[in-house]
Tab-separated table of C-alpha atoms in Angstrom:
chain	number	residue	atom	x	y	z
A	461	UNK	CA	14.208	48.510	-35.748
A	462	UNK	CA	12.937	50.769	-33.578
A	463	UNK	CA	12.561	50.577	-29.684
A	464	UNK	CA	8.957	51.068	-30.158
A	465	UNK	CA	8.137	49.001	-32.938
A	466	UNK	CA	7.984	45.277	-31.289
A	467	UNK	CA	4.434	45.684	-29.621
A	468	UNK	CA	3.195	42.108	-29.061
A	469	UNK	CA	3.241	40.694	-26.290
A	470	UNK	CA	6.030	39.433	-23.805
A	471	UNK	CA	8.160	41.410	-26.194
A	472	UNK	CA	11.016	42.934	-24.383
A	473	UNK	CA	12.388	46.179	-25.325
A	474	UNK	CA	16.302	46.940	-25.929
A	475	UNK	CA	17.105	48.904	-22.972
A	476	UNK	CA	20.612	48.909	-23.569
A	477	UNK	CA	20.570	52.230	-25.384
A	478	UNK	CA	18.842	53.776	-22.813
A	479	UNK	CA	21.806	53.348	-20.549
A	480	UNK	CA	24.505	54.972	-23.124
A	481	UNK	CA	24.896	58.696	-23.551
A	482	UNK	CA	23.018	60.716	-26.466
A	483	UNK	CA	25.190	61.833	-29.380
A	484	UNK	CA	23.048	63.222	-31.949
A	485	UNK	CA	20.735	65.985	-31.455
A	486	UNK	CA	17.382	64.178	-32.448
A	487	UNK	CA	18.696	61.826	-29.992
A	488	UNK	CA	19.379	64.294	-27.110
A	489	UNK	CA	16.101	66.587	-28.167
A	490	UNK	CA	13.957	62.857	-27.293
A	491	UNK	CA	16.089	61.886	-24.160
A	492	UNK	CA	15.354	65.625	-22.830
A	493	UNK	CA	11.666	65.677	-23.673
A	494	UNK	CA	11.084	61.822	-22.030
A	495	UNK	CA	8.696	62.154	-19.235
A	496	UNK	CA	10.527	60.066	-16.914
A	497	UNK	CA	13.304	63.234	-16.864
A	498	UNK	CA	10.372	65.185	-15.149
A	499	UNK	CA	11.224	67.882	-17.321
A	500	UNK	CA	8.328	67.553	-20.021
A	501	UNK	CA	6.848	71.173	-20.869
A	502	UNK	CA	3.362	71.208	-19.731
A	503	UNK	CA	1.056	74.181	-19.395
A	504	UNK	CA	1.986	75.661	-15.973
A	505	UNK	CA	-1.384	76.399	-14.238
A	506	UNK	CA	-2.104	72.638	-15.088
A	507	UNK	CA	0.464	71.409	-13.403
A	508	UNK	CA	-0.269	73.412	-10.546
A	509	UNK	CA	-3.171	71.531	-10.586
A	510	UNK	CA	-1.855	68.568	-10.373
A	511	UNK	CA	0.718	69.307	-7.583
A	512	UNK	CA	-2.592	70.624	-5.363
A	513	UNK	CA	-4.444	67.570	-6.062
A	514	UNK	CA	-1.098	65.848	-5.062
A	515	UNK	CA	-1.117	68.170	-1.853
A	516	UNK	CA	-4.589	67.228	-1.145
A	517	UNK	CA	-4.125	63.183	-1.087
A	518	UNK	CA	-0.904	62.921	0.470
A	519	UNK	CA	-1.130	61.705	4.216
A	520	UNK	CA	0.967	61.017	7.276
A	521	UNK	CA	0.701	58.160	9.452
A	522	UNK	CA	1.295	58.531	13.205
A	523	UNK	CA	4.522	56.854	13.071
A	524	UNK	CA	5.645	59.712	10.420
A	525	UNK	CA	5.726	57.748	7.037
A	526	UNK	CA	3.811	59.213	4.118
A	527	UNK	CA	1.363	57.712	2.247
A	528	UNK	CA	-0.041	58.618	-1.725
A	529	UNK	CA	-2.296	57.711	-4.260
A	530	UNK	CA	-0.972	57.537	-8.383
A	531	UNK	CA	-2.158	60.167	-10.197
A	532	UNK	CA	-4.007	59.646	-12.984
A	533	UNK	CA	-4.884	61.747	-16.349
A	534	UNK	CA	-7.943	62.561	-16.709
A	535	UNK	CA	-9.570	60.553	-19.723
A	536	UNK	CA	-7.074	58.710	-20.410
A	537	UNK	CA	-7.367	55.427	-22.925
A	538	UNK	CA	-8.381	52.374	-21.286
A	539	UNK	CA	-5.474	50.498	-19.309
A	540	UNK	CA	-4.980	46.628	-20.616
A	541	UNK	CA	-3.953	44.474	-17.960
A	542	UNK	CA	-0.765	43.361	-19.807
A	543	UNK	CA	-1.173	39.856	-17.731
A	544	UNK	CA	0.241	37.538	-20.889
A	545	UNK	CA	2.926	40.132	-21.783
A	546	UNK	CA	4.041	39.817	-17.974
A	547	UNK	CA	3.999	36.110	-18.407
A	548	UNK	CA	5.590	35.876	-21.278
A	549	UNK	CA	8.720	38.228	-20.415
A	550	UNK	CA	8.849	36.410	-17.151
A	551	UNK	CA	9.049	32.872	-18.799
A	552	UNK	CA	12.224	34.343	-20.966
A	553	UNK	CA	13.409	36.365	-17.749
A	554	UNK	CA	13.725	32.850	-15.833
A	555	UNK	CA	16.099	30.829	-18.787
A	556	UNK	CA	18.212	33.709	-18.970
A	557	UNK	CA	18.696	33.740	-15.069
A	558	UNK	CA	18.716	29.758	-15.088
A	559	UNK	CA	22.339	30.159	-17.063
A	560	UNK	CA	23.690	32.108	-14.490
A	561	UNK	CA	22.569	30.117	-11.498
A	562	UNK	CA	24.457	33.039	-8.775
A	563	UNK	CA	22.032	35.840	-10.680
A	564	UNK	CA	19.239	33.482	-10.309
A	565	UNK	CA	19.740	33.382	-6.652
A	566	UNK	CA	20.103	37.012	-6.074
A	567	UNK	CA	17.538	38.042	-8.290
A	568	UNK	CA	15.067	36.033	-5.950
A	569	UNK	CA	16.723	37.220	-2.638
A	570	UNK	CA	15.806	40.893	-3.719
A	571	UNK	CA	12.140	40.497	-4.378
A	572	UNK	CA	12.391	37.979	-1.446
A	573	UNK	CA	14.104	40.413	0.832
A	574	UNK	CA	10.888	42.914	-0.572
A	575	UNK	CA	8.605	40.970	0.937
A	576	UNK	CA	9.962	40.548	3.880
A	577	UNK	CA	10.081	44.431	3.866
A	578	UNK	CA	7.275	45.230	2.914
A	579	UNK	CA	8.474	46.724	-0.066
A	580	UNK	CA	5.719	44.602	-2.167
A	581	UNK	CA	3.216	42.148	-0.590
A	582	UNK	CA	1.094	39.071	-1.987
A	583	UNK	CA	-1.758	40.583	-4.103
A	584	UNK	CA	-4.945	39.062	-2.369
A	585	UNK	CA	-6.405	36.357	-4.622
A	586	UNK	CA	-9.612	36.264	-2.671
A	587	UNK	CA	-10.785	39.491	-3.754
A	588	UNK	CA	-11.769	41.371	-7.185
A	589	UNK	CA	-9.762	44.411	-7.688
A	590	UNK	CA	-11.975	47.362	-8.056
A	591	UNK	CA	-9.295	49.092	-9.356
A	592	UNK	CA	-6.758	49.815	-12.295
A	593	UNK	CA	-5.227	46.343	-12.711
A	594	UNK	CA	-1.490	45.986	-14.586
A	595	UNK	CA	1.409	43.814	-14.783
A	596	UNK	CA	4.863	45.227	-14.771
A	597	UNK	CA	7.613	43.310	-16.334
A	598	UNK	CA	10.257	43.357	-14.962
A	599	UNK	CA	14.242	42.425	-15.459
A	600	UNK	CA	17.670	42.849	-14.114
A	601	UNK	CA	20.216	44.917	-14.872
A	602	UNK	CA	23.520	44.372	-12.925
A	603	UNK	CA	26.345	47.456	-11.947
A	604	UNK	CA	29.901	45.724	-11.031
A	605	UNK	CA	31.320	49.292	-10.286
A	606	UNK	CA	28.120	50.321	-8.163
A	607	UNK	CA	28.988	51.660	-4.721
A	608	UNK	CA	26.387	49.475	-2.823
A	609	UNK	CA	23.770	47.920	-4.737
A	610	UNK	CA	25.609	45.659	-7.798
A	611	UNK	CA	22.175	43.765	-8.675
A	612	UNK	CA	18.604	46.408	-9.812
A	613	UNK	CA	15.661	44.703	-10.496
A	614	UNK	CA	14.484	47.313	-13.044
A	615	UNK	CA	10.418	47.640	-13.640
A	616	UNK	CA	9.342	48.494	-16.914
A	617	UNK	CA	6.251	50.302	-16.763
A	618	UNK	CA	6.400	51.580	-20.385
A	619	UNK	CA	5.363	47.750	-21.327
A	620	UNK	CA	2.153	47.416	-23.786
A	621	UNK	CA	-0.307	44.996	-24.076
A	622	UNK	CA	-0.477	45.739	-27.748
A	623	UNK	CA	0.229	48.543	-30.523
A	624	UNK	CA	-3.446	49.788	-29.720
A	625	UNK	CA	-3.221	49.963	-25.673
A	626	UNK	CA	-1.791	52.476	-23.813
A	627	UNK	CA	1.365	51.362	-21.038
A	628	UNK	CA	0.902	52.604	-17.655
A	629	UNK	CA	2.774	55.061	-17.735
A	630	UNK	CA	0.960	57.082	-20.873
A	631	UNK	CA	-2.132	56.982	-18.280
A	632	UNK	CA	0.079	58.906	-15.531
A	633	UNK	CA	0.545	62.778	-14.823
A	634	UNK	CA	4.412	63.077	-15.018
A	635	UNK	CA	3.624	65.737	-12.440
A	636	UNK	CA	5.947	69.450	-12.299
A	637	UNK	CA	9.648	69.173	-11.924
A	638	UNK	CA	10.305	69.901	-8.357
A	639	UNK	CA	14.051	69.392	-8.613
A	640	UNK	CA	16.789	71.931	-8.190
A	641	UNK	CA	19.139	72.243	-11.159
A	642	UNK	CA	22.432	69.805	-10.452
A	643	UNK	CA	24.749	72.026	-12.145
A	644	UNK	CA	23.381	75.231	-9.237
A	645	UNK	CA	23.658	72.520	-6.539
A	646	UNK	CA	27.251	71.667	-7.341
A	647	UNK	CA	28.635	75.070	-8.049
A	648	UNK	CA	27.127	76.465	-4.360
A	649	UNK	CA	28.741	73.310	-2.486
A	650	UNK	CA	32.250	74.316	-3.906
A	651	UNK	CA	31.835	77.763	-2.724
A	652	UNK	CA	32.104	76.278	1.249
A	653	UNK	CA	36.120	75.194	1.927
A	654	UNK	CA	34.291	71.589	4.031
A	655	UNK	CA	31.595	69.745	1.363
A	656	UNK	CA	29.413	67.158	2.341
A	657	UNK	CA	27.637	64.878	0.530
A	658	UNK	CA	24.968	62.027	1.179
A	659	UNK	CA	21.780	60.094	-0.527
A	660	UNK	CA	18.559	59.212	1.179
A	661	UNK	CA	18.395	55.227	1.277
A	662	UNK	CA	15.913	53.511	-1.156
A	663	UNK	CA	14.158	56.863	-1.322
A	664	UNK	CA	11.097	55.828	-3.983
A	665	UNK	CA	10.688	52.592	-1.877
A	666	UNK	CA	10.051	54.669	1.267
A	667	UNK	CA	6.809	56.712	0.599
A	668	UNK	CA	3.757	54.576	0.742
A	669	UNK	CA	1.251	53.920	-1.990
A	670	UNK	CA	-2.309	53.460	-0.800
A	671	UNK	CA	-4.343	50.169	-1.183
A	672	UNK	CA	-7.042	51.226	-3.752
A	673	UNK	CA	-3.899	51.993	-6.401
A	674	UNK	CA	-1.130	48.583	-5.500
A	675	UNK	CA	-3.211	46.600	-8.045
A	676	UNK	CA	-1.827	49.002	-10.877
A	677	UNK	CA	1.611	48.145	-9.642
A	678	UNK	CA	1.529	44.690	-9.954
A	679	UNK	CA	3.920	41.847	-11.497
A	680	UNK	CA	4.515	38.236	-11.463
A	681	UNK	CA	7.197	36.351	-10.033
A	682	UNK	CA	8.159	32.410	-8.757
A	683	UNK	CA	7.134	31.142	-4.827
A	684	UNK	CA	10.276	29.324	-4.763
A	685	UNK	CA	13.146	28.496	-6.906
A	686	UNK	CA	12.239	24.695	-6.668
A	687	UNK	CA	8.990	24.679	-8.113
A	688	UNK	CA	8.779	27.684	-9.862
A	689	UNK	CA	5.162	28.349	-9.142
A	690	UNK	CA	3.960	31.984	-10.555
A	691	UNK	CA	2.644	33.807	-7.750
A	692	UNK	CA	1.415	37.830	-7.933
A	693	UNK	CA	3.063	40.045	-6.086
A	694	UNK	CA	2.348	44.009	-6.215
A	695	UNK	CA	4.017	47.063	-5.484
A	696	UNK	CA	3.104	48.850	-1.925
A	697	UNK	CA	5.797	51.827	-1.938
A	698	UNK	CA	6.450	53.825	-5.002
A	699	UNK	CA	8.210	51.572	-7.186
A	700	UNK	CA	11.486	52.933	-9.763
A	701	UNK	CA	10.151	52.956	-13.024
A	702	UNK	CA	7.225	55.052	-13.234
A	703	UNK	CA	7.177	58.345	-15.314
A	704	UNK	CA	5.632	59.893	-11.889
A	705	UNK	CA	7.632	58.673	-9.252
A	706	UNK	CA	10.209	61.284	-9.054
A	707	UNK	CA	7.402	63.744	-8.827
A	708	UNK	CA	6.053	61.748	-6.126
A	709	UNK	CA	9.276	61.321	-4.159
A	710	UNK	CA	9.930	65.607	-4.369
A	711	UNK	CA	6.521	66.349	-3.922
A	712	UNK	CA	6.831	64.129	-0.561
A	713	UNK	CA	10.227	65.720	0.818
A	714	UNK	CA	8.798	69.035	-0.196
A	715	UNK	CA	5.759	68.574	1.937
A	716	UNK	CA	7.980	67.235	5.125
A	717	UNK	CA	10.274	70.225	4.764
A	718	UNK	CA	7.373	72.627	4.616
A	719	UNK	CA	6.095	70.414	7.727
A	720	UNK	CA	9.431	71.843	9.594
A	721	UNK	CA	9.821	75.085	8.385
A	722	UNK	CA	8.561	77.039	11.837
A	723	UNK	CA	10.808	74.727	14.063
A	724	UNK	CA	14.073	75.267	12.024
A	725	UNK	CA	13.666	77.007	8.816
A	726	UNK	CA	17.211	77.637	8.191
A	727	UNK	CA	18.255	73.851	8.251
A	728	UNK	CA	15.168	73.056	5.775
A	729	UNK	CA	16.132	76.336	3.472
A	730	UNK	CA	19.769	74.877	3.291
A	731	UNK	CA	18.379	71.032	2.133
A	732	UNK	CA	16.050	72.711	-0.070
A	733	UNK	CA	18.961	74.195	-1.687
A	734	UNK	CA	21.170	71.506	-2.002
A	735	UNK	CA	18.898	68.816	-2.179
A	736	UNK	CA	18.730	66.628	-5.922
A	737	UNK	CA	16.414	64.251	-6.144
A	738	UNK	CA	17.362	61.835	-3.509
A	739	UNK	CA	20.594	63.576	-2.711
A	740	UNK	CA	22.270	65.884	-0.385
A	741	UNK	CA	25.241	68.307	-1.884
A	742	UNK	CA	26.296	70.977	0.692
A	743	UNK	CA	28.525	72.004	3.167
A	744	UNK	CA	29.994	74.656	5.702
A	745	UNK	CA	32.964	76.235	7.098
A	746	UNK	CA	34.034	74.671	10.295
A	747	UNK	CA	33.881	70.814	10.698
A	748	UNK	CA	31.300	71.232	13.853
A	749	UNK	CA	29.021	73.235	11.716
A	750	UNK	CA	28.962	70.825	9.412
A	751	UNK	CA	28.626	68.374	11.784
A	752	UNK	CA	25.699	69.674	13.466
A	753	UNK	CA	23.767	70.321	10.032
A	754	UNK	CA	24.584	66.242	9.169
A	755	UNK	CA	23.163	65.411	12.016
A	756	UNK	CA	20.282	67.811	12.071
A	757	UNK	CA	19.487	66.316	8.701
A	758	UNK	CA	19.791	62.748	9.778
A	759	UNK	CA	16.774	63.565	12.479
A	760	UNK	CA	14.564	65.444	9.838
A	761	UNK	CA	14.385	62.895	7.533
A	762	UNK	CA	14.777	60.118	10.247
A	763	UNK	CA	11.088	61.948	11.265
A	764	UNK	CA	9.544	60.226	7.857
A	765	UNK	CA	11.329	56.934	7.822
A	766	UNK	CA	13.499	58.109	5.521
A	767	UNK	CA	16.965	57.328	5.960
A	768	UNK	CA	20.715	58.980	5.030
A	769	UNK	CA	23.587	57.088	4.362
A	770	UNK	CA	26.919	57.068	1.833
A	771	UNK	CA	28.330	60.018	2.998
A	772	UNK	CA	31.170	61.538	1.541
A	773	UNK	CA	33.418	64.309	2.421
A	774	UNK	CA	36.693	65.970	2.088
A	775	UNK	CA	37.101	65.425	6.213
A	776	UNK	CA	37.036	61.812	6.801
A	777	UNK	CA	35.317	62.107	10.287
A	778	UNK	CA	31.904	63.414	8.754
A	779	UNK	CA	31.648	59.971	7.196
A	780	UNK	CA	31.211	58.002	9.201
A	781	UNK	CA	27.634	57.225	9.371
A	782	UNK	CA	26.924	57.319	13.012
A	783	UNK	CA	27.813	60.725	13.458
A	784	UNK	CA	25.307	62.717	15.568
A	785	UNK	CA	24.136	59.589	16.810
A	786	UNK	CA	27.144	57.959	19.012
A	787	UNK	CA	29.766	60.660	18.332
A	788	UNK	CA	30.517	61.339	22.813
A	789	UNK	CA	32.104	64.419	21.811
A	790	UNK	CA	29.391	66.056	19.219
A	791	UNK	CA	26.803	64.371	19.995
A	792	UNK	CA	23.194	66.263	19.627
A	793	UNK	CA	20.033	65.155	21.037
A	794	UNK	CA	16.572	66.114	19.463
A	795	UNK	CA	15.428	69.151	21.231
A	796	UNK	CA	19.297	70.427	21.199
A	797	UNK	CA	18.896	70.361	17.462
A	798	UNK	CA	15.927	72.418	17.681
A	799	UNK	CA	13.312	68.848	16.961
A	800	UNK	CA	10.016	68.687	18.981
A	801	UNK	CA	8.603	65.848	20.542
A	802	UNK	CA	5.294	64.840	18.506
């Protein structure tokens, strides 16, 4: 059976496939041409378009954080709210997770630990949405060998209602590929004898998505384990999951990198560079040059509430993660590292 064929609703696709590597070419030919890759071909000049209407809605607060809106296509079919399908995968979601009783308990401390960031906040039940309205299933996937986070509550936004309605994210742009080619970033990194390496923390979840578009980012979960009460709960950051979030993530750096480019436009050049998706591949020639430019980074992206972390290197000093911050002997200050005050 194919992965597209159970439509009704609650039904939960097998995602286990999605997590194994391609083998045959029709298989490798649809895993390349997925929109969730970023990589779709699309008519250039359109996509333009859609990056400058991107461009246009993107804001800053005064504390630095970006904020966006989802981009829509233009005409596309109607959205179903997919409200019983949600139900329905969450009432099988919760007897798998009662068998396990530790999953069960982490499971809630993540989406607990969301609200408590932020993350996603109580939709208001006092109010009519006036707009796009959908609920995201939603489901875990755990990583034993995973470097930091072992538990993913993973979103599936490609969820129908139906056969006939559209998921939510056939009524998104995918939005151009902004990304640099992995293979480029890698091969200039091992051209410099000191690498460096580092991701931006919870990237997606960092950049803001504006009130009038949570209600499309919506899903159901339990108040407490006790009772098991449904409450709804939406998404107020870009959520993992959506055929336009990494679009929305690079089209965000992008626009804070441009933001810096008269105060240090080397620095941003070099992240630009070496910078895939949500990580940081580069390197230098002397350990304090490669200091300084880990700690110059830090502060840039520090600037938009975005934070770096795992660092790896072949010198075990530039690991350590307070470096440029409490380092006595390199230690850099904000206008040293060539930073303005706002």
């Amino acid at each position: 059976m194919s992965w597209m064929d159970n439509n009704s609703p609650g039904a939960e696709l097998e995602m286990s496939n999605l997590y194994l590597a391609k083998s045959t070419t029709e298989d490798y030919d649809r895993l390349c041409s997925w929109d969730v890759l970023g990589i779709q071909d699309s008519p250039a000049e359109y996509q333009n378009t859609v990056y400058g209407d991107f461009k246009e809605q993107l804001a800053r607060s005064s504390e630095g954080w970006y904020e966006t809106g989802l981009l829509w296509k233009v005409g596309h079919p109607t959205l179903s709210t997919n409200e019983r399908g949600s139900l329905a995968r969450l009432s099988t979601l919760l007897k798998k997770l009662k068998r396990q009783p530790d999953l069960y308990q982490d499971y809630n401390a993540v989406i607990k630990d969301y609200l408590n960031q932020g993350i996603v906040e109580r939709a208001p039940c006092d109010t009519i949405p006036q707009g796009k309205v959908f609920y995201i299933p939603h489901k875990a996937v755990v990583r034993e060998q995973a470097e930091s986070t072992k538990l993913r509550v993973v979103f599936d936004a490609s969820a129908r209602e139906d056969s006939r309605s559209p998921s939510l994210n056939e009524c998104l742009e995918t939005g151009p590929s902004l990304q640099n080619l992995l293979w480029n970033v890698v091969v200039r990194s091992r051209m410099k004898p000191i690498a460096l390496a580092g991701d931006i923390k919870k990237a997606f979840l960092q950049v803001r998505i504006r009130e009038e578009d949570r209600d499309a980012l919506r899903f159901h979960w339990i108040k407490d384990t006790q009772t098991e009460e449904v409450e709804t709960v939406r998404f107020s950051r870009v959520m993992f999951g959506l055929t336009q979030s990494p679009f929305l993530l690079g089209g965000t750096i992008e626009q804070h990198l441009t933001s810096y480019v008269n105060q240090d436009r080397k620095l941003v050049e070099e992240i630009r560079r070496n910078l895939y998706v949500d990580d940081i591949i580069s390197g230098g020639y002397s350990s304090n040059e490669v200091k300084k430019l880990k700690a110059k980074a830090i502060q840039l992206f520090k600037e938009a509430g975005f934070e770096l972390h795992k660092w790896h290197s072949n010198e075990r000093e530039l690991e350590s993660k307070d470096l440029g911050e409490t380092d006595s002997e390199h230690s850099y200050d904000k206008q040293q590292l060539g930073f303005r005050p706002k």
